[in-house]
Every structure is written in structure tokens, then in C-alpha cells.
PDB file of N, CA and C in Angstrom:
ATOM      1  N   MET V   1     -99.068  70.069   2.734  1.00 66.00           N
ATOM      2  CA  MET V   1    -100.299  69.856   1.987  1.00 66.00           C
ATOM      3  C   MET V   1    -100.401  70.783   0.780  1.00 66.00           C
ATOM      4  N   LYS V   2     -99.600  71.840   0.765  1.00 70.00           N
ATOM      5  CA  LYS V   2     -99.715  72.778  -0.341  1.00 70.00           C
ATOM      6  C   LYS V   2     -99.387  72.115  -1.674  1.00 70.00           C
ATOM      7  N   TYR V   3     -98.389  71.244  -1.663  1.00 79.00           N
ATOM      8  CA  TYR V   3     -97.925  70.670  -2.915  1.00 79.00           C
ATOM      9  C   TYR V   3     -98.531  69.297  -3.215  1.00 79.00           C
ATOM     10  N   ALA V   4     -99.278  68.752  -2.284  1.00 81.00           N
ATOM     11  CA  ALA V   4     -99.889  67.446  -2.510  1.00 81.00           C
ATOM     12  C   ALA V   4    -100.883  67.493  -3.668  1.00 81.00           C
ATOM     13  N   GLY V   5    -101.662  68.543  -3.741  1.00 80.00           N
ATOM     14  CA  GLY V   5    -102.625  68.685  -4.835  1.00 80.00           C
ATOM     15  C   GLY V   5    -101.952  68.815  -6.180  1.00 80.00           C
ATOM     16  N   LEU V   6    -100.802  69.465  -6.204  1.00 82.00           N
ATOM     17  CA  LEU V   6    -100.076  69.601  -7.461  1.00 82.00           C
ATOM     18  C   LEU V   6     -99.511  68.265  -7.930  1.00 82.00           C
ATOM     19  N   LEU V   7     -99.300  67.345  -7.009  1.00 85.00           N
ATOM     20  CA  LEU V   7     -98.847  66.013  -7.383  1.00 85.00           C
ATOM     21  C   LEU V   7    -100.014  65.113  -7.793  1.00 85.00           C
ATOM     22  N   VAL V   8    -101.182  65.375  -7.242  1.00 84.00           N
ATOM     23  CA  VAL V   8    -102.348  64.545  -7.534  1.00 84.00           C
ATOM     24  C   VAL V   8    -102.952  64.884  -8.898  1.00 84.00           C
ATOM     25  N   MET V   9    -102.920  66.154  -9.295  1.00 84.00           N
ATOM     26  CA  MET V   9    -103.543  66.553 -10.565  1.00 84.00           C
ATOM     27  C   MET V   9    -102.931  65.854 -11.777  1.00 84.00           C
ATOM     28  N   PRO V  10    -101.607  65.728 -11.895  1.00 86.00           N
ATOM     29  CA  PRO V  10    -101.073  64.974 -13.038  1.00 86.00           C
ATOM     30  C   PRO V  10    -101.455  63.493 -13.002  1.00 86.00           C
ATOM     31  N   ALA V  11    -101.619  62.942 -11.804  1.00 85.00           N
ATOM     32  CA  ALA V  11    -102.047  61.545 -11.710  1.00 85.00           C
ATOM     33  C   ALA V  11    -103.434  61.380 -12.328  1.00 85.00           C
ATOM     34  N   GLY V  12    -104.315  62.328 -12.092  1.00 84.00           N
ATOM     35  CA  GLY V  12    -105.643  62.279 -12.707  1.00 84.00           C
ATOM     36  C   GLY V  12    -105.568  62.410 -14.212  1.00 84.00           C
ATOM     37  N   LEU V  13    -104.674  63.270 -14.679  1.00 86.00           N
ATOM     38  CA  LEU V  13    -104.495  63.417 -16.122  1.00 86.00           C
ATOM     39  C   LEU V  13    -104.013  62.111 -16.742  1.00 86.00           C
ATOM     40  N   PHE V  14    -103.062  61.448 -16.093  1.00 87.00           N
ATOM     41  CA  PHE V  14    -102.573  60.181 -16.625  1.00 87.00           C
ATOM     42  C   PHE V  14    -103.649  59.101 -16.600  1.00 87.00           C
ATOM     43  N   LEU V  15    -104.552  59.147 -15.611  1.00 83.00           N
ATOM     44  CA  LEU V  15    -105.672  58.200 -15.585  1.00 83.00           C
ATOM     45  C   LEU V  15    -106.600  58.413 -16.777  1.00 83.00           C
ATOM     46  N   VAL V  16    -106.871  59.668 -17.100  1.00 85.00           N
ATOM     47  CA  VAL V  16    -107.733  59.965 -18.242  1.00 85.00           C
ATOM     48  C   VAL V  16    -107.068  59.519 -19.536  1.00 85.00           C
ATOM     49  N   LEU V  17    -105.790  59.814 -19.689  1.00 88.00           N
ATOM     50  CA  LEU V  17    -105.076  59.405 -20.901  1.00 88.00           C
ATOM     51  C   LEU V  17    -105.000  57.889 -21.012  1.00 88.00           C
ATOM     52  N   ALA V  18    -104.780  57.211 -19.892  1.00 86.00           N
ATOM     53  CA  ALA V  18    -104.749  55.752 -19.913  1.00 86.00           C
ATOM     54  C   ALA V  18    -106.101  55.182 -20.314  1.00 86.00           C
ATOM     55  N   ALA V  19    -107.171  55.792 -19.849  1.00 84.00           N
ATOM     56  CA  ALA V  19    -108.511  55.324 -20.221  1.00 84.00           C
ATOM     57  C   ALA V  19    -108.725  55.464 -21.712  1.00 84.00           C
ATOM     58  N   LEU V  20    -108.279  56.567 -22.285  1.00 86.00           N
ATOM     59  CA  LEU V  20    -108.475  56.782 -23.716  1.00 86.00           C
ATOM     60  C   LEU V  20    -107.644  55.827 -24.551  1.00 86.00           C
ATOM     61  N   VAL V  21    -106.476  55.464 -24.062  1.00 90.00           N
ATOM     62  CA  VAL V  21    -105.587  54.600 -24.838  1.00 90.00           C
ATOM     63  C   VAL V  21    -105.915  53.120 -24.649  1.00 90.00           C
ATOM     64  N   LEU V  22    -106.194  52.708 -23.425  1.00 87.00           N
ATOM     65  CA  LEU V  22    -106.300  51.281 -23.126  1.00 87.00           C
ATOM     66  C   LEU V  22    -107.682  50.675 -23.333  1.00 87.00           C
ATOM     67  N   PHE V  23    -108.731  51.434 -23.077  1.00 85.00           N
ATOM     68  CA  PHE V  23    -110.074  50.861 -23.131  1.00 85.00           C
ATOM     69  C   PHE V  23    -110.719  51.105 -24.480  1.00 85.00           C
ATOM     70  N   PRO V  24    -111.466  50.114 -24.972  1.00 86.00           N
ATOM     71  CA  PRO V  24    -112.247  50.357 -26.193  1.00 86.00           C
ATOM     72  C   PRO V  24    -113.427  51.272 -25.871  1.00 86.00           C
ATOM     73  N   ASP V  25    -114.094  51.737 -26.900  1.00 84.00           N
ATOM     74  CA  ASP V  25    -115.266  52.590 -26.676  1.00 84.00           C
ATOM     75  C   ASP V  25    -116.295  51.847 -25.830  1.00 84.00           C
ATOM     76  N   GLY V  26    -116.889  52.554 -24.911  1.00 85.00           N
ATOM     77  CA  GLY V  26    -117.919  51.939 -24.085  1.00 85.00           C
ATOM     78  C   GLY V  26    -117.943  52.517 -22.701  1.00 85.00           C
ATOM     79  N   PRO V  27    -118.740  51.902 -21.841  1.00 88.00           N
ATOM     80  CA  PRO V  27    -118.911  52.454 -20.494  1.00 88.00           C
ATOM     81  C   PRO V  27    -117.655  52.345 -19.626  1.00 88.00           C
ATOM     82  N   ALA V  28    -116.802  51.357 -19.892  1.00 84.00           N
ATOM     83  CA  ALA V  28    -115.573  51.226 -19.092  1.00 84.00           C
ATOM     84  C   ALA V  28    -114.668  52.433 -19.318  1.00 84.00           C
ATOM     85  N   ARG V  29    -114.553  52.863 -20.547  1.00 87.00           N
ATOM     86  CA  ARG V  29    -113.719  54.029 -20.861  1.00 87.00           C
ATOM     87  C   ARG V  29    -114.293  55.285 -20.204  1.00 87.00           C
ATOM     88  N   GLY V  30    -115.574  55.468 -20.305  1.00 87.00           N
ATOM     89  CA  GLY V  30    -116.214  56.646 -19.715  1.00 87.00           C
ATOM     90  C   GLY V  30    -116.094  56.675 -18.202  1.00 87.00           C
ATOM     91  N   GLY V  31    -116.294  55.532 -17.578  1.00 87.00           N
ATOM     92  CA  GLY V  31    -116.188  55.467 -16.120  1.00 87.00           C
ATOM     93  C   GLY V  31    -114.774  55.723 -15.632  1.00 87.00           C
ATOM     94  N   PHE V  32    -113.812  55.146 -16.307  1.00 84.00           N
ATOM     95  CA  PHE V  32    -112.410  55.338 -15.921  1.00 84.00           C
ATOM     96  C   PHE V  32    -111.993  56.786 -16.140  1.00 84.00           C
ATOM     97  N   ALA V  33    -112.431  57.379 -17.244  1.00 85.00           N
ATOM     98  CA  ALA V  33    -112.120  58.780 -17.516  1.00 85.00           C
ATOM     99  C   ALA V  33    -112.800  59.693 -16.490  1.00 85.00           C
ATOM    100  N   ALA V  34    -114.014  59.361 -16.087  1.00 88.00           N
ATOM    101  CA  ALA V  34    -114.704  60.156 -15.069  1.00 88.00           C
ATOM    102  C   ALA V  34    -113.971  60.088 -13.736  1.00 88.00           C
ATOM    103  N   CYS V  35    -113.457  58.923 -13.389  1.00 87.00           N
ATOM    104  CA  CYS V  35    -112.672  58.797 -12.154  1.00 87.00           C
ATOM    105  C   CYS V  35    -111.390  59.623 -12.241  1.00 87.00           C
ATOM    106  N   GLY V  36    -110.754  59.638 -13.397  1.00 86.00           N
ATOM    107  CA  GLY V  36    -109.559  60.456 -13.581  1.00 86.00           C
ATOM    108  C   GLY V  36    -109.859  61.936 -13.437  1.00 86.00           C
ATOM    109  N   LEU V  37    -110.987  62.368 -13.991  1.00 89.00           N
ATOM    110  CA  LEU V  37    -111.380  63.771 -13.850  1.00 89.00           C
ATOM    111  C   LEU V  37    -111.697  64.107 -12.394  1.00 89.00           C
ATOM    112  N   ALA V  38    -112.298  63.158 -11.686  1.00 91.00           N
ATOM    113  CA  ALA V  38    -112.588  63.375 -10.264  1.00 91.00           C
ATOM    114  C   ALA V  38    -111.291  63.528  -9.466  1.00 91.00           C
ATOM    115  N   VAL V  39    -110.269  62.749  -9.800  1.00 89.00           N
ATOM    116  CA  VAL V  39    -108.976  62.868  -9.126  1.00 89.00           C
ATOM    117  C   VAL V  39    -108.367  64.238  -9.402  1.00 89.00           C
ATOM    118  N   GLU V  40    -108.499  64.719 -10.633  1.00 89.00           N
ATOM    119  CA  GLU V  40    -107.988  66.050 -10.954  1.00 89.00           C
ATOM    120  C   GLU V  40    -108.707  67.130 -10.147  1.00 89.00           C
ATOM    121  N   VAL V  41    -110.006  67.019 -10.028  1.00 91.00           N
ATOM    122  CA  VAL V  41    -110.777  68.003  -9.257  1.00 91.00           C
ATOM    123  C   VAL V  41    -110.372  67.954  -7.788  1.00 91.00           C
ATOM    124  N   LEU V  42    -110.193  66.762  -7.247  1.00 90.00           N
ATOM    125  CA  LEU V  42    -109.770  66.651  -5.850  1.00 90.00           C
ATOM    126  C   LEU V  42    -108.384  67.269  -5.648  1.00 90.00           C
ATOM    127  N   GLY V  43    -107.494  67.080  -6.605  1.00 89.00           N
ATOM    128  CA  GLY V  43    -106.181  67.705  -6.521  1.00 89.00           C
ATOM    129  C   GLY V  43    -106.271  69.212  -6.548  1.00 89.00           C
ATOM    130  N   LEU V  44    -107.172  69.742  -7.380  1.00 89.00           N
ATOM    131  CA  LEU V  44    -107.367  71.186  -7.445  1.00 89.00           C
ATOM    132  C   LEU V  44    -107.915  71.719  -6.127  1.00 89.00           C
ATOM    133  N   VAL V  45    -108.867  71.001  -5.531  1.00 90.00           N
ATOM    134  CA  VAL V  45    -109.449  71.417  -4.250  1.00 90.00           C
ATOM    135  C   VAL V  45    -108.385  71.409  -3.157  1.00 90.00           C
ATOM    136  N   VAL V  46    -107.558  70.368  -3.122  1.00 88.00           N
ATOM    137  CA  VAL V  46    -106.505  70.299  -2.109  1.00 88.00           C
ATOM    138  C   VAL V  46    -105.515  71.443  -2.296  1.00 88.00           C
ATOM    139  N   THR V  47    -105.178  71.767  -3.539  1.00 88.00           N
ATOM    140  CA  THR V  47    -104.255  72.866  -3.806  1.00 88.00           C
ATOM    141  C   THR V  47    -104.840  74.196  -3.347  1.00 88.00           C
ATOM    142  N   ILE V  48    -106.091  74.433  -3.667  1.00 89.00           N
ATOM    143  CA  ILE V  48    -106.729  75.693  -3.270  1.00 89.00           C
ATOM    144  C   ILE V  48    -106.848  75.783  -1.753  1.00 89.00           C
ATOM    145  N   ARG V  49    -107.308  74.711  -1.116  1.00 87.00           N
ATOM    146  CA  ARG V  49    -107.470  74.734   0.342  1.00 87.00           C
ATOM    147  C   ARG V  49    -106.133  74.862   1.055  1.00 87.00           C
ATOM    148  N   GLY V  50    -105.067  74.298   0.482  1.00 84.00           N
ATOM    149  CA  GLY V  50    -103.751  74.380   1.105  1.00 84.00           C
ATOM    150  C   GLY V  50    -103.151  75.762   1.031  1.00 84.00           C
ATOM    151  N   ASN V  51    -103.584  76.571   0.078  1.00 80.00           N
ATOM    152  CA  ASN V  51    -103.032  77.904  -0.076  1.00 80.00           C
ATOM    153  C   ASN V  51    -103.915  79.001   0.510  1.00 80.00           C
ATOM    154  N   MET V  52    -105.034  78.624   1.089  1.00 81.00           N
ATOM    155  CA  MET V  52    -105.895  79.622   1.722  1.00 81.00           C
ATOM    156  C   MET V  52    -105.314  79.998   3.092  1.00 81.00           C
ATOM    157  N   PRO V  53    -105.417  81.273   3.457  1.00 81.00           N
ATOM    158  CA  PRO V  53    -104.931  81.653   4.800  1.00 81.00           C
ATOM    159  C   PRO V  53    -105.806  81.012   5.884  1.00 81.00           C
ATOM    160  N   ALA V  54    -105.188  80.697   6.985  1.00 78.00           N
ATOM    161  CA  ALA V  54    -105.914  80.064   8.086  1.00 78.00           C
ATOM    162  C   ALA V  54    -106.833  81.080   8.747  1.00 78.00           C
ATOM    163  N   ARG V  55    -108.038  80.619   9.124  1.00 76.00           N
ATOM    164  CA  ARG V  55    -108.992  81.484   9.820  1.00 76.00           C
ATOM    165  C   ARG V  55    -108.623  81.552  11.290  1.00 76.00           C
ATOM    166  N   GLU V  56    -108.818  82.727  11.880  1.00 73.00           N
ATOM    167  CA  GLU V  56    -108.578  82.866  13.311  1.00 73.00           C
ATOM    168  C   GLU V  56    -109.816  82.414  14.064  1.00 73.00           C
ATOM    169  N   ALA V  57    -109.601  81.900  15.243  1.00 64.00           N
ATOM    170  CA  ALA V  57    -110.717  81.411  16.075  1.00 64.00           C
ATOM    171  C   ALA V  57    -111.546  82.608  16.551  1.00 64.00           C
ATOM    172  N   HIS V  58    -112.865  82.457  16.538  1.00 63.00           N
ATOM    173  CA  HIS V  58    -113.766  83.492  17.031  1.00 63.00           C
ATOM    174  C   HIS V  58    -113.956  83.322  18.534  1.00 63.00           C
ATOM    175  N   ARG V  59    -114.027  84.432  19.235  1.00 59.00           N
ATOM    176  CA  ARG V  59    -114.244  84.376  20.686  1.00 59.00           C
ATOM    177  C   ARG V  59    -115.610  84.800  21.045  1.00 59.00           C
TER     178      ARG V  59
END
């Protein structure tokens, strides 16, 4: 899981770039770009959570 986020973040970047290139100005471009940014954020969260040390169980 450590490297899954690093693979997801470029996918979000490509979604944003595709939105800027393929869609004309309007709500479709904004929505698609927002989804791409959300994918990037999720990739960042997965990367951070994957590199955090595991918590020990409390007794």
C-alpha cells in the first residue's frame, strides 16, 4: 500500500490535464478537473497513511 498512492497521484494529474485539453470551457471541464484533484488528494492520503508507523494495541 505504500506505493499505491504514488501511482494514483499521477493518474489524477493526467485527469486534470485531460479535462483542460479535451473539454471546452464550462461546467464539464470544472467537474472533471475537480474529480482529478480529488484523485490526487486520495493518492496523497493513501501515501501518507501507508508510511505512518502502526499503532500498538492498548490494553
